[in-house]
């Protein structure tokens, strides 16, 4: 990937990440509280729905930038013919690699954010310092495996579907899709991926919110899912599915639309520059 492409992916990914995280933060808070083991009302209900937003604001730009930078770089390494049947595989591999890298930034931000969301009376910095003093750096990465195990299946569904929908639309229209069309494809792809990966999201939330030293805090995804199944059944595994689908559908529209638009603008500016 050349220097203009590197810069465009870095900046466009960061802008897209900040846009979607801040706009849709209230829906994310509601989803987290629905999935909380203490229940929606005890976790805060509809009160203080912007609790934890500083953590999201700090982490969103580098997290999204790292993902898209890796995504575009791996796509460029795995170059295939435009008609190749291996294109979906290329997108899957690129998205999976991007998630593994981005989660190194996302998980600490997510741990602090989710604890703030279910404890609105505590300040974000206070929660961050408490985690460091009681659990160390390892506490900030609690749930790393469960987050990766959620994000990779999500990306395996979302990104090939997004790319395929764009290609289909472009073929039907006879030209490359516009940014708003890319955004619509992103909304459909994101909503579908969100629905099918909700049980993994529930397990990730339970692991991140579990008390230090508890069996759930150990990070075993299957064990966390089994515990939810035993206590709450299928409804528990799909807790928060509607706000998750709504947030990620709207997020897909904003995130992927903003990414395409910003990246196109930056590459156009780069071509016009002497």
Tab-separated table of C-alpha atoms in Angstrom:
chain	number	residue	atom	x	y	z
A	1	UNK	CA	0.000	0.000	0.000
A	2	UNK	CA	1.440	3.390	-1.010
A	3	UNK	CA	1.870	6.385	1.326
A	4	UNK	CA	-1.339	8.214	0.237
A	5	UNK	CA	-3.323	5.006	0.712
A	6	UNK	CA	-1.732	4.481	4.140
A	7	UNK	CA	-2.623	8.003	5.291
A	8	UNK	CA	-6.112	7.852	3.804
A	9	UNK	CA	-6.930	4.546	5.551
A	10	UNK	CA	-5.483	5.787	8.850
A	11	UNK	CA	-7.389	9.080	8.925
A	12	UNK	CA	-10.610	7.780	7.346
A	13	UNK	CA	-10.768	4.858	9.780
A	14	UNK	CA	-10.236	7.150	12.759
A	15	UNK	CA	-12.849	9.674	11.633
A	16	UNK	CA	-15.386	6.893	11.003
A	17	UNK	CA	-14.709	5.330	14.407
A	18	UNK	CA	-15.116	8.542	16.392
A	19	UNK	CA	-18.279	9.465	14.476
A	20	UNK	CA	-20.104	6.216	15.137
A	21	UNK	CA	-18.946	5.674	18.733
A	22	UNK	CA	-20.041	9.096	19.945
A	23	UNK	CA	-23.315	9.298	17.990
A	24	UNK	CA	-24.521	5.848	19.027
A	25	UNK	CA	-23.119	5.725	22.562
A	26	UNK	CA	-26.564	5.831	24.316
A	27	UNK	CA	-27.714	2.704	22.449
A	28	UNK	CA	-24.494	0.934	23.418
A	29	UNK	CA	-25.079	1.821	27.082
A	30	UNK	CA	-28.638	0.435	26.972
A	31	UNK	CA	-27.369	-2.777	25.334
A	32	UNK	CA	-24.644	-3.212	27.980
A	33	UNK	CA	-27.130	-2.719	30.827
A	34	UNK	CA	-29.556	-5.230	29.304
A	35	UNK	CA	-26.720	-7.773	29.218
A	36	UNK	CA	-25.435	-6.972	32.706
A	37	UNK	CA	-25.782	-9.832	35.267
A	38	UNK	CA	-27.302	-7.365	37.773
A	39	UNK	CA	-30.161	-6.535	35.405
A	40	UNK	CA	-31.101	-3.434	33.427
A	41	UNK	CA	-32.606	-1.314	36.240
A	42	UNK	CA	-29.899	-2.037	38.819
A	43	UNK	CA	-27.227	-1.326	36.207
A	44	UNK	CA	-28.652	2.186	35.777
A	45	UNK	CA	-31.677	1.839	33.517
A	46	UNK	CA	-32.028	4.904	31.338
A	47	UNK	CA	-30.073	7.120	33.750
A	48	UNK	CA	-26.637	8.474	32.853
A	49	UNK	CA	-26.547	6.916	29.407
A	50	UNK	CA	-23.364	8.796	28.542
A	51	UNK	CA	-21.452	7.207	31.444
A	52	UNK	CA	-18.112	5.954	30.104
A	53	UNK	CA	-18.076	8.156	27.030
A	54	UNK	CA	-14.556	9.544	27.768
A	55	UNK	CA	-13.132	6.025	27.431
A	56	UNK	CA	-14.924	5.522	24.105
A	57	UNK	CA	-13.788	8.936	22.851
A	58	UNK	CA	-10.131	8.244	23.667
A	59	UNK	CA	-10.094	4.741	22.213
A	60	UNK	CA	-12.281	5.077	19.128
A	61	UNK	CA	-9.887	6.919	16.764
A	62	UNK	CA	-6.786	4.721	17.210
A	63	UNK	CA	-8.949	1.571	17.380
A	64	UNK	CA	-10.778	2.196	14.087
A	65	UNK	CA	-7.640	3.586	12.413
A	66	UNK	CA	-5.693	0.441	13.342
A	67	UNK	CA	-8.463	-1.782	12.000
A	68	UNK	CA	-8.824	-0.120	8.607
A	69	UNK	CA	-5.097	0.354	8.152
A	70	UNK	CA	-4.585	-3.379	8.707
A	71	UNK	CA	-7.675	-4.267	6.627
A	72	UNK	CA	-6.521	-2.293	3.577
A	73	UNK	CA	-2.901	-3.428	3.945
A	74	UNK	CA	-3.817	-7.133	4.082
A	75	UNK	CA	-6.193	-6.671	1.118
A	76	UNK	CA	-3.329	-5.148	-0.871
A	77	UNK	CA	-1.046	-8.086	0.050
A	78	UNK	CA	-3.695	-10.620	-0.974
A	79	UNK	CA	-4.357	-9.053	-4.357
A	80	UNK	CA	-6.790	-11.078	-6.466
A	81	UNK	CA	-8.442	-10.571	-9.832
A	82	UNK	CA	-11.701	-8.588	-9.620
A	83	UNK	CA	-13.647	-11.614	-10.900
A	84	UNK	CA	-11.924	-14.103	-8.598
A	85	UNK	CA	-14.041	-16.370	-6.406
A	86	UNK	CA	-11.412	-15.863	-3.693
A	87	UNK	CA	-12.378	-12.216	-3.110
A	88	UNK	CA	-14.698	-13.030	-0.158
A	89	UNK	CA	-11.879	-15.092	1.408
A	90	UNK	CA	-9.515	-12.138	0.973
A	91	UNK	CA	-11.999	-9.838	2.720
A	92	UNK	CA	-12.491	-12.371	5.528
A	93	UNK	CA	-8.752	-12.714	6.144
A	94	UNK	CA	-8.201	-8.950	5.988
A	95	UNK	CA	-11.077	-8.239	8.389
A	96	UNK	CA	-9.998	-10.958	10.850
A	97	UNK	CA	-6.411	-9.677	10.930
A	98	UNK	CA	-7.688	-6.138	11.380
A	99	UNK	CA	-9.799	-7.181	14.370
A	100	UNK	CA	-6.921	-8.952	16.125
A	101	UNK	CA	-4.780	-5.799	15.832
A	102	UNK	CA	-7.573	-3.339	16.689
A	103	UNK	CA	-8.584	-5.309	19.801
A	104	UNK	CA	-5.212	-4.495	21.359
A	105	UNK	CA	-6.528	-0.919	21.587
A	106	UNK	CA	-10.266	-1.638	21.811
A	107	UNK	CA	-10.316	-4.003	24.793
A	108	UNK	CA	-8.856	-1.687	27.498
A	109	UNK	CA	-11.188	1.076	26.320
A	110	UNK	CA	-14.138	-1.349	26.296
A	111	UNK	CA	-13.417	-2.699	29.793
A	112	UNK	CA	-13.354	0.796	31.315
A	113	UNK	CA	-16.356	1.946	29.267
A	114	UNK	CA	-18.584	-0.996	30.188
A	115	UNK	CA	-17.805	-0.763	33.894
A	116	UNK	CA	-18.644	2.925	33.770
A	117	UNK	CA	-21.894	2.167	31.935
A	118	UNK	CA	-23.151	-0.101	34.742
A	119	UNK	CA	-21.793	2.138	37.502
A	120	UNK	CA	-22.767	5.607	36.342
A	121	UNK	CA	-21.865	7.190	39.694
A	122	UNK	CA	-18.167	6.359	39.203
A	123	UNK	CA	-15.878	8.512	37.076
A	124	UNK	CA	-14.118	6.976	34.085
A	125	UNK	CA	-10.633	7.886	35.362
A	126	UNK	CA	-11.462	6.471	38.791
A	127	UNK	CA	-12.544	3.165	37.231
A	128	UNK	CA	-9.379	3.050	35.104
A	129	UNK	CA	-7.125	3.620	38.142
A	130	UNK	CA	-9.060	1.073	40.227
A	131	UNK	CA	-8.569	-1.599	37.553
A	132	UNK	CA	-4.842	-0.843	37.377
A	133	UNK	CA	-4.380	-0.925	41.161
A	134	UNK	CA	-6.451	-4.083	41.761
A	135	UNK	CA	-5.801	-6.156	38.629
A	136	UNK	CA	-2.875	-4.503	36.860
A	137	UNK	CA	-2.505	-4.297	33.086
A	138	UNK	CA	-4.008	-7.779	32.842
A	139	UNK	CA	-7.287	-6.360	34.175
A	140	UNK	CA	-7.484	-3.937	31.257
A	141	UNK	CA	-7.174	-6.883	28.863
A	142	UNK	CA	-9.758	-9.040	30.586
A	143	UNK	CA	-12.043	-10.287	27.864
A	144	UNK	CA	-9.466	-9.907	25.072
A	145	UNK	CA	-10.026	-13.479	23.880
A	146	UNK	CA	-13.802	-13.171	24.121
A	147	UNK	CA	-13.721	-9.852	22.237
A	148	UNK	CA	-11.589	-11.332	19.449
A	149	UNK	CA	-13.873	-14.388	19.348
A	150	UNK	CA	-16.827	-12.035	18.961
A	151	UNK	CA	-15.245	-9.670	16.465
A	152	UNK	CA	-13.776	-12.232	14.065
A	153	UNK	CA	-17.101	-14.021	13.362
A	154	UNK	CA	-18.756	-10.591	13.165
A	155	UNK	CA	-16.211	-9.390	10.609
A	156	UNK	CA	-16.351	-12.692	8.702
A	157	UNK	CA	-20.037	-11.947	8.129
A	158	UNK	CA	-20.061	-8.136	7.880
A	159	UNK	CA	-17.155	-7.255	5.589
A	160	UNK	CA	-17.565	-9.873	2.823
A	161	UNK	CA	-21.314	-9.100	2.848
A	162	UNK	CA	-20.605	-5.331	2.665
A	163	UNK	CA	-18.116	-5.767	-0.185
A	164	UNK	CA	-20.475	-8.160	-2.024
A	165	UNK	CA	-23.474	-5.838	-1.688
A	166	UNK	CA	-21.389	-2.913	-3.006
A	167	UNK	CA	-20.177	-5.007	-5.945
A	168	UNK	CA	-23.731	-6.154	-6.734
A	169	UNK	CA	-25.083	-2.591	-6.551
A	170	UNK	CA	-22.225	-1.308	-8.717
A	171	UNK	CA	-22.906	-4.053	-11.283
A	172	UNK	CA	-26.624	-3.239	-11.359
A	173	UNK	CA	-26.007	0.519	-11.681
A	174	UNK	CA	-23.055	0.267	-14.057
A	175	UNK	CA	-20.708	2.413	-11.943
A	176	UNK	CA	-18.839	2.418	-8.625
A	177	UNK	CA	-21.209	2.970	-5.690
A	178	UNK	CA	-21.464	6.381	-4.056
A	179	UNK	CA	-20.666	6.856	-0.367
A	180	UNK	CA	-24.345	6.845	0.657
A	181	UNK	CA	-24.866	3.578	-1.225
A	182	UNK	CA	-21.849	2.094	0.515
A	183	UNK	CA	-23.388	3.257	3.796
A	184	UNK	CA	-26.710	1.508	3.034
A	185	UNK	CA	-24.826	-1.720	2.259
A	186	UNK	CA	-22.936	-1.279	5.536
A	187	UNK	CA	-26.195	-0.913	7.481
A	188	UNK	CA	-27.615	-4.176	6.118
A	189	UNK	CA	-24.345	-6.051	6.600
A	190	UNK	CA	-23.848	-4.721	10.119
A	191	UNK	CA	-27.391	-5.440	11.298
A	192	UNK	CA	-27.287	-9.042	10.085
A	193	UNK	CA	-23.825	-9.662	11.571
A	194	UNK	CA	-24.927	-8.105	14.870
A	195	UNK	CA	-27.919	-10.427	15.196
A	196	UNK	CA	-26.040	-13.671	14.636
A	197	UNK	CA	-23.138	-12.783	16.969
A	198	UNK	CA	-25.206	-11.471	19.918
A	199	UNK	CA	-24.562	-14.554	22.138
A	200	UNK	CA	-20.812	-13.936	21.802
A	201	UNK	CA	-21.382	-10.281	22.713
A	202	UNK	CA	-23.351	-11.303	25.827
A	203	UNK	CA	-20.498	-13.617	26.888
A	204	UNK	CA	-17.942	-10.838	26.339
A	205	UNK	CA	-19.986	-8.395	28.444
A	206	UNK	CA	-20.378	-10.896	31.316
A	207	UNK	CA	-16.633	-11.612	31.331
A	208	UNK	CA	-15.698	-7.916	31.373
A	209	UNK	CA	-18.183	-7.104	34.157
A	210	UNK	CA	-17.476	-10.143	36.352
A	211	UNK	CA	-15.888	-9.685	39.759
A	212	UNK	CA	-12.130	-10.175	39.814
A	213	UNK	CA	-11.262	-13.742	40.769
A	214	UNK	CA	-14.647	-15.203	39.816
A	215	UNK	CA	-14.920	-18.140	37.414
A	216	UNK	CA	-16.535	-15.926	34.759
A	217	UNK	CA	-13.667	-13.426	34.975
A	218	UNK	CA	-11.348	-16.214	33.796
A	219	UNK	CA	-12.451	-15.456	30.242
A	220	UNK	CA	-13.854	-18.807	29.105
A	221	UNK	CA	-16.417	-17.838	26.446
A	222	UNK	CA	-18.209	-21.203	26.281
A	223	UNK	CA	-18.452	-21.336	30.077
A	224	UNK	CA	-19.897	-17.803	30.183
A	225	UNK	CA	-22.438	-18.659	27.478
A	226	UNK	CA	-23.384	-21.888	29.274
A	227	UNK	CA	-23.915	-19.956	32.517
A	228	UNK	CA	-26.242	-17.509	30.764
A	229	UNK	CA	-28.098	-20.388	29.066
A	230	UNK	CA	-28.651	-22.179	32.390
A	231	UNK	CA	-29.900	-19.095	34.220
A	232	UNK	CA	-31.784	-17.236	31.481
A	233	UNK	CA	-32.136	-19.554	28.512
A	234	UNK	CA	-32.196	-18.407	24.888
A	235	UNK	CA	-33.567	-14.992	25.885
A	236	UNK	CA	-30.449	-14.382	27.989
A	237	UNK	CA	-28.101	-15.280	25.133
A	238	UNK	CA	-29.885	-12.751	22.918
A	239	UNK	CA	-30.261	-10.048	25.583
A	240	UNK	CA	-29.884	-6.616	24.019
A	241	UNK	CA	-30.182	-7.952	20.464
A	242	UNK	CA	-32.539	-5.168	19.304
A	243	UNK	CA	-30.464	-2.186	20.529
A	244	UNK	CA	-27.332	-4.021	19.311
A	245	UNK	CA	-28.836	-4.487	15.841
A	246	UNK	CA	-30.131	-0.902	15.791
A	247	UNK	CA	-26.794	0.534	16.926
A	248	UNK	CA	-24.698	-1.555	14.537
A	249	UNK	CA	-27.048	-1.028	11.576
A	250	UNK	CA	-26.892	2.733	12.105
A	251	UNK	CA	-23.226	2.340	12.969
A	252	UNK	CA	-22.591	0.437	9.749
A	253	UNK	CA	-24.292	3.230	7.805
A	254	UNK	CA	-22.250	5.960	9.501
A	255	UNK	CA	-19.010	4.000	9.969
A	256	UNK	CA	-18.595	2.454	6.519
A	257	UNK	CA	-20.165	5.420	4.725
A	258	UNK	CA	-17.925	7.903	6.542
A	259	UNK	CA	-14.902	5.677	5.907
A	260	UNK	CA	-15.545	5.424	2.161
A	261	UNK	CA	-16.303	9.130	1.838
A	262	UNK	CA	-13.294	10.316	3.862
A	263	UNK	CA	-10.904	7.886	2.172
A	264	UNK	CA	-12.118	8.911	-1.317
A	265	UNK	CA	-11.718	12.602	-0.478
A	266	UNK	CA	-8.218	12.117	0.931
A	267	UNK	CA	-7.073	10.060	-2.076
A	268	UNK	CA	-8.543	12.699	-4.433
A	269	UNK	CA	-6.675	15.455	-2.562
A	270	UNK	CA	-3.513	13.337	-2.729
A	271	UNK	CA	-3.813	12.941	-6.496
A	272	UNK	CA	-4.320	16.693	-7.004
A	273	UNK	CA	-1.372	17.633	-4.800
A	274	UNK	CA	1.877	18.294	-6.696
